[in-house]
PDB file of C-alpha atoms in Angstrom:
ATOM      1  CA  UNK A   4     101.419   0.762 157.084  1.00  0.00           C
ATOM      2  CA  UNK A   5     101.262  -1.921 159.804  1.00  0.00           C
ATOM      3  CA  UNK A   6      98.396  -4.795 159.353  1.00  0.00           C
ATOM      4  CA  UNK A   7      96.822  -4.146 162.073  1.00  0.00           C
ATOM      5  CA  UNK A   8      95.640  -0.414 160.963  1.00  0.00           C
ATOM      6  CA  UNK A   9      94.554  -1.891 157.334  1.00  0.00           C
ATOM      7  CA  UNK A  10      92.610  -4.883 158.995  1.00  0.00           C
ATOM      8  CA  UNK A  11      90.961  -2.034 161.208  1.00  0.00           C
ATOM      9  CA  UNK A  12      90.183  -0.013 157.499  1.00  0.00           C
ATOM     10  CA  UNK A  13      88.336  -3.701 156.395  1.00  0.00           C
ATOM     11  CA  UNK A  14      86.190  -3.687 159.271  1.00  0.00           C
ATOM     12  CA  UNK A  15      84.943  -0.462 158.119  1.00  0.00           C
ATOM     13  CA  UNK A  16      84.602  -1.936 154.344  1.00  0.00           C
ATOM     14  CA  UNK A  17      82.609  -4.822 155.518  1.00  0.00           C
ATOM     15  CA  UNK A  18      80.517  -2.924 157.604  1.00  0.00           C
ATOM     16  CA  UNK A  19      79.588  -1.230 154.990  1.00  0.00           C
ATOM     17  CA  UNK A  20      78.782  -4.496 153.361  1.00  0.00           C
ATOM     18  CA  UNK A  21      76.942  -5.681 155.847  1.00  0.00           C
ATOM     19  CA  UNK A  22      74.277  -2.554 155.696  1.00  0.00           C
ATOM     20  CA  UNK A  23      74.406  -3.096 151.952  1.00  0.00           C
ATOM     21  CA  UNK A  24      72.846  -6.779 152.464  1.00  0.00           C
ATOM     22  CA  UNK A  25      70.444  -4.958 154.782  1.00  0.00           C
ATOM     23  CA  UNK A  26      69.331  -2.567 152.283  1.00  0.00           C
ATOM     24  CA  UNK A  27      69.231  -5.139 149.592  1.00  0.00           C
ATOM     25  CA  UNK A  28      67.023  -7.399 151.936  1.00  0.00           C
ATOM     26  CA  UNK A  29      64.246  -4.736 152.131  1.00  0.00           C
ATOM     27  CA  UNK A  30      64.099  -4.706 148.350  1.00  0.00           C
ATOM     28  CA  UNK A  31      64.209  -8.729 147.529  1.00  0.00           C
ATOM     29  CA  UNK A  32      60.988 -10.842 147.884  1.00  0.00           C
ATOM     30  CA  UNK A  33      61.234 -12.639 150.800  1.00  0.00           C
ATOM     31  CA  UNK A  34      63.224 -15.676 150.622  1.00  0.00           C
ATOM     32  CA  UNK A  35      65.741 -13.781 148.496  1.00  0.00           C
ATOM     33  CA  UNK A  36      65.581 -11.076 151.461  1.00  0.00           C
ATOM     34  CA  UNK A  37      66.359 -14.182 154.142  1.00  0.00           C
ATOM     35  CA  UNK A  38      69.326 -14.722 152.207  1.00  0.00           C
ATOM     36  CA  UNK A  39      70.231 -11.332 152.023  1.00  0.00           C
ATOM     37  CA  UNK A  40      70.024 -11.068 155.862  1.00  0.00           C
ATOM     38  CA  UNK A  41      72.432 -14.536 156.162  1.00  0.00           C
ATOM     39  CA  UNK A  42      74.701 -12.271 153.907  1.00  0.00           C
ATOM     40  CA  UNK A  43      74.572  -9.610 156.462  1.00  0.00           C
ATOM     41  CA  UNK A  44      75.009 -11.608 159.098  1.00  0.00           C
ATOM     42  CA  UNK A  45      77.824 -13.142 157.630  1.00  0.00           C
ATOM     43  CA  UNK A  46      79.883  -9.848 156.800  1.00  0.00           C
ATOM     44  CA  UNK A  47      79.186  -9.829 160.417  1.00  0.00           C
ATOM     45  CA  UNK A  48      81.423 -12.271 161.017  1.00  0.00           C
ATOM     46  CA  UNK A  49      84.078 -11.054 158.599  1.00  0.00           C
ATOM     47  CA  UNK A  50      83.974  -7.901 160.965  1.00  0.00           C
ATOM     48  CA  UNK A  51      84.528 -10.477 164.118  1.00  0.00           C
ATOM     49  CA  UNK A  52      87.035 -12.368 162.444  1.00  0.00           C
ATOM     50  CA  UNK A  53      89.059  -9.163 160.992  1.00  0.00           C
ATOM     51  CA  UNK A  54      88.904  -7.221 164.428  1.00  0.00           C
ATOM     52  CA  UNK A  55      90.166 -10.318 166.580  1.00  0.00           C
ATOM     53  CA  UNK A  56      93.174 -10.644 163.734  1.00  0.00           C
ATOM     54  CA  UNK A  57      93.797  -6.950 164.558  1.00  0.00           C
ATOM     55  CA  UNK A  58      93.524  -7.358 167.866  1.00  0.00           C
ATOM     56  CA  UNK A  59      95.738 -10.688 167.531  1.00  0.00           C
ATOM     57  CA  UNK A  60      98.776  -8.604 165.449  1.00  0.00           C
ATOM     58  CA  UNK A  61      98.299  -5.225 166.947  1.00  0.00           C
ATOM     59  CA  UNK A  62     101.868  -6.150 168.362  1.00  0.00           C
ATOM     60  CA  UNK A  63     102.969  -8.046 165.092  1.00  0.00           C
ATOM     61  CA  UNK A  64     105.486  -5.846 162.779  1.00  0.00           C
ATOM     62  CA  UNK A  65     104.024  -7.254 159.842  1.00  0.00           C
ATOM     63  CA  UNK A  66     104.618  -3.950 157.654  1.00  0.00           C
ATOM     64  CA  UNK A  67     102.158  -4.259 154.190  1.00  0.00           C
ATOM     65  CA  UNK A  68     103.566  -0.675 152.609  1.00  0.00           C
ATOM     66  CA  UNK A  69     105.028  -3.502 149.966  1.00  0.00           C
ATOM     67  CA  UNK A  70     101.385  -4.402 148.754  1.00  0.00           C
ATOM     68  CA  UNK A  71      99.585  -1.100 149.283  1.00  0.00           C
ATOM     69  CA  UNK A  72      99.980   0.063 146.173  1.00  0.00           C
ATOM     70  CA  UNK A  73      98.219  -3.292 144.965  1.00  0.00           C
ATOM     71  CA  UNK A  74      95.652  -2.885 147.352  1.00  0.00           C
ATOM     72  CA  UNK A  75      94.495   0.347 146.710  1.00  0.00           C
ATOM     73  CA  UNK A  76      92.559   0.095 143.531  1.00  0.00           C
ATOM     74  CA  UNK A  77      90.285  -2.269 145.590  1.00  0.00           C
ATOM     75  CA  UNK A  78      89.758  -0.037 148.311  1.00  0.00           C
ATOM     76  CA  UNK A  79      86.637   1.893 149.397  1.00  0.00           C
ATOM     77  CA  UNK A  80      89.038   4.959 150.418  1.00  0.00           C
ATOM     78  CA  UNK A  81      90.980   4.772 146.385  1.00  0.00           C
ATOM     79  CA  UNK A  82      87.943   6.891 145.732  1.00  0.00           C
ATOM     80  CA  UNK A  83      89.459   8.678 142.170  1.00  0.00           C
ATOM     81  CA  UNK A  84      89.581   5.364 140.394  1.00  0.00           C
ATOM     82  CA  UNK A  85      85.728   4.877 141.022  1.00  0.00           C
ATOM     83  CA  UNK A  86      83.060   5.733 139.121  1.00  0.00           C
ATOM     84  CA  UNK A  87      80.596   8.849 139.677  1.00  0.00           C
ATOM     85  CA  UNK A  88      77.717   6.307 140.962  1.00  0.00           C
ATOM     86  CA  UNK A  89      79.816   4.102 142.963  1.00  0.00           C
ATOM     87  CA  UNK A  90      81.274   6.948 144.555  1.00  0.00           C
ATOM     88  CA  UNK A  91      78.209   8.476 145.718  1.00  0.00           C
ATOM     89  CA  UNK A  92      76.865   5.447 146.717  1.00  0.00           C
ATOM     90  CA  UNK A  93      79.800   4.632 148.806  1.00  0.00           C
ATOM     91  CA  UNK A  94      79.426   8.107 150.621  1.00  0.00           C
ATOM     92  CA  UNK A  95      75.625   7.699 150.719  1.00  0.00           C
ATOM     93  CA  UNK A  96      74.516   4.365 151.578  1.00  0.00           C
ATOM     94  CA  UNK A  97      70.775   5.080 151.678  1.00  0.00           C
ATOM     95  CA  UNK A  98      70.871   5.775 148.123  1.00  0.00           C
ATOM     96  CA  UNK A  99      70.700   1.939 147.358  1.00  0.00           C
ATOM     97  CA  UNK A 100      67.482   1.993 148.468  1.00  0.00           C
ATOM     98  CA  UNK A 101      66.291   4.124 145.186  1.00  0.00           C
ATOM     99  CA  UNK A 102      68.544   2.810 142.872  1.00  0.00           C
ATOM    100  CA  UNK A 103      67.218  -0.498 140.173  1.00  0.00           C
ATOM    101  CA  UNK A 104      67.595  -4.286 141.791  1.00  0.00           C
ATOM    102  CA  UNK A 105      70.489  -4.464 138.392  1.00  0.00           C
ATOM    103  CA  UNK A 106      71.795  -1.436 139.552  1.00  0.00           C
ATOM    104  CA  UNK A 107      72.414  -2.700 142.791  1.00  0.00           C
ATOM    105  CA  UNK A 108      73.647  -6.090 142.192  1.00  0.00           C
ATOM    106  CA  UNK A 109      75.944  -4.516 139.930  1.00  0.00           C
ATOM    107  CA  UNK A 110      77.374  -2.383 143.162  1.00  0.00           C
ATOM    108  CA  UNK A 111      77.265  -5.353 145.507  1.00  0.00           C
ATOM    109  CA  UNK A 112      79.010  -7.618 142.467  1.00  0.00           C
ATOM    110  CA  UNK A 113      81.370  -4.956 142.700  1.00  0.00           C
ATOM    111  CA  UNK A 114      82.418  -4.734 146.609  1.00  0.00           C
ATOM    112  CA  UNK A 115      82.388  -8.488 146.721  1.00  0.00           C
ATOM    113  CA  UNK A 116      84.876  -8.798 143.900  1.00  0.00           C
ATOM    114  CA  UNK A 117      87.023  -5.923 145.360  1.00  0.00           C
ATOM    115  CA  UNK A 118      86.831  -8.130 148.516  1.00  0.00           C
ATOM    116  CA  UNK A 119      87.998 -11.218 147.083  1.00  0.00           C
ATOM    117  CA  UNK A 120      90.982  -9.690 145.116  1.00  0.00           C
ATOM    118  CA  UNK A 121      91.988  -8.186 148.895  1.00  0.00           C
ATOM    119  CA  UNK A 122      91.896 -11.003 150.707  1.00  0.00           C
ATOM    120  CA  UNK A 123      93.658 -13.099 147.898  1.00  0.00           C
ATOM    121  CA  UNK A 124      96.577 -10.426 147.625  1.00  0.00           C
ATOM    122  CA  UNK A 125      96.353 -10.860 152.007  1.00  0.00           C
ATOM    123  CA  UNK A 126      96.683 -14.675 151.506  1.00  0.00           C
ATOM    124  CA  UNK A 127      99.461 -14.693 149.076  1.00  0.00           C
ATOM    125  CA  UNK A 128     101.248 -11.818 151.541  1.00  0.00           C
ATOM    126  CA  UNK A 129     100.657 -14.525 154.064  1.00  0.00           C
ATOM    127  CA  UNK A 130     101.653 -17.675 152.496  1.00  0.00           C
ATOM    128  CA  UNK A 131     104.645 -18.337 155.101  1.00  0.00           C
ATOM    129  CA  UNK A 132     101.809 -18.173 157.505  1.00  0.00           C
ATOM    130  CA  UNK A 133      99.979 -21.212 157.350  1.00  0.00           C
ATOM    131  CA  UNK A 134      97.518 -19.760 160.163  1.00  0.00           C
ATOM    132  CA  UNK A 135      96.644 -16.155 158.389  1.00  0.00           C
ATOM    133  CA  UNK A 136      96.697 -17.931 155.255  1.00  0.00           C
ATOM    134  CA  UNK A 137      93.880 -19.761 156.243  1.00  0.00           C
ATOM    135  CA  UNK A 138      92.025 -17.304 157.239  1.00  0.00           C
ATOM    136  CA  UNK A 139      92.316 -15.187 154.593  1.00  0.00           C
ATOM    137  CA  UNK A 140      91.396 -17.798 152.422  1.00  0.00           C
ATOM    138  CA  UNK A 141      88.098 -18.853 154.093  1.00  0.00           C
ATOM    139  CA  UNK A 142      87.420 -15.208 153.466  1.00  0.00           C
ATOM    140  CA  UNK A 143      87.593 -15.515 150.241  1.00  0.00           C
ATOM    141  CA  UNK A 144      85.511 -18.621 149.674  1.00  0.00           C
ATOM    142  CA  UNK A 145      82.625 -16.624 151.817  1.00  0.00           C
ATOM    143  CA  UNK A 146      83.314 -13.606 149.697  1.00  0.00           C
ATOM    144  CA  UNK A 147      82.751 -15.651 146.633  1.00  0.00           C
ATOM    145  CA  UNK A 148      79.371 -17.384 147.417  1.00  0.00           C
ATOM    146  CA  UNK A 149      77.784 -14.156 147.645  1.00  0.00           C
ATOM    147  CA  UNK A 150      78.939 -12.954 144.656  1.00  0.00           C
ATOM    148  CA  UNK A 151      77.948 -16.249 142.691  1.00  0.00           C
ATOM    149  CA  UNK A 152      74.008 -15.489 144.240  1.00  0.00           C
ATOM    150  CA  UNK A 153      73.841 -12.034 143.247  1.00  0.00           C
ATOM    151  CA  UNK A 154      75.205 -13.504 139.662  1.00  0.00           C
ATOM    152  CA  UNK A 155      72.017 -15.804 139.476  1.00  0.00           C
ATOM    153  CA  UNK A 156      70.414 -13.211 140.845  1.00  0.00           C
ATOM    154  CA  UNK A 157      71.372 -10.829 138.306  1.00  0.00           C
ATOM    155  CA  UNK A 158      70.797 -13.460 135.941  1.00  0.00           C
ATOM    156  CA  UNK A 159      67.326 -14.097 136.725  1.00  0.00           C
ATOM    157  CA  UNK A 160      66.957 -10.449 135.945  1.00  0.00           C
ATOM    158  CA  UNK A 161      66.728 -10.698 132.158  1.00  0.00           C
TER     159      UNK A 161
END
């Protein structure tokens, strides 16, 4: 597989995201639903930043078959090694809107950690390039400070 096609296949997983933080907004009091929103916005600009990479390498050779098979267990698409729930909530977004706020933060803990260990195995695939590197890393660090709110978040839930 060429980069370019599996940074198209993240733009689809952070879109995702993004309607995820939507959903999640409309179930938050309100200044936990603002930050919900930024969170939105943000995977946003993970879709921006992941479709001008592809975009940037669609004429690159950079062939990732090598780390696929590492990749896959974090994918949305590497649906047998989910869970019933996750599964159906993955092929039915609008479910999150009935499910418990625990529930949900549990799913969104989830996709954010599957997003981290992605972009980390990206960053290490990319370590020669200082640029990519870089990016992928700032990814990560994004990717991490929403899943350290919806841990307080979760936390505040006991």
């Amino acid at each position: 597989m060429i980069i370019k096609d599996f940074l198209l296949k993240l733009v689809s997983d952070e879109k995702h995201a993004g309607e995820m933080y939507i959903l999640l907004s409309e179930k938050l009091e309100p200044d936990l639903a603002e930050i919900s929103l930024k969170f939105s916005r943000k995977e946003i600009h993970h879709i921006k930043i992941l479709s001008d990479l592809a975009e940037k390498l669609s004429d690159s050779k950079y062939e990732i078959s090598s780390i696929i098979d590492e990749l896959s267990p974090y994918l949305d698409s590497a649906s047998e090694d989910k869970e019933d729930e996750e599964k159906e909530l993955d092929e039915n977004p609008d479910l999150l809107k009935n499910i418990s706020k625990k529930q949900f933060f549990l799913y969104a803990l989830k996709k954010e950690k599957d997003s981290i260990a992605i972009y980390e195995i990206l960053r290490n695939f990319f370590k020669n390039d200082t640029s990519l590197e870089y990016i992928f890393s700032n990814l990560i660090r994004e990717e991490e400070d929403h899943m350290y709110f919806i841990l307080d978040e979760m936390h505040k839930l006991k």
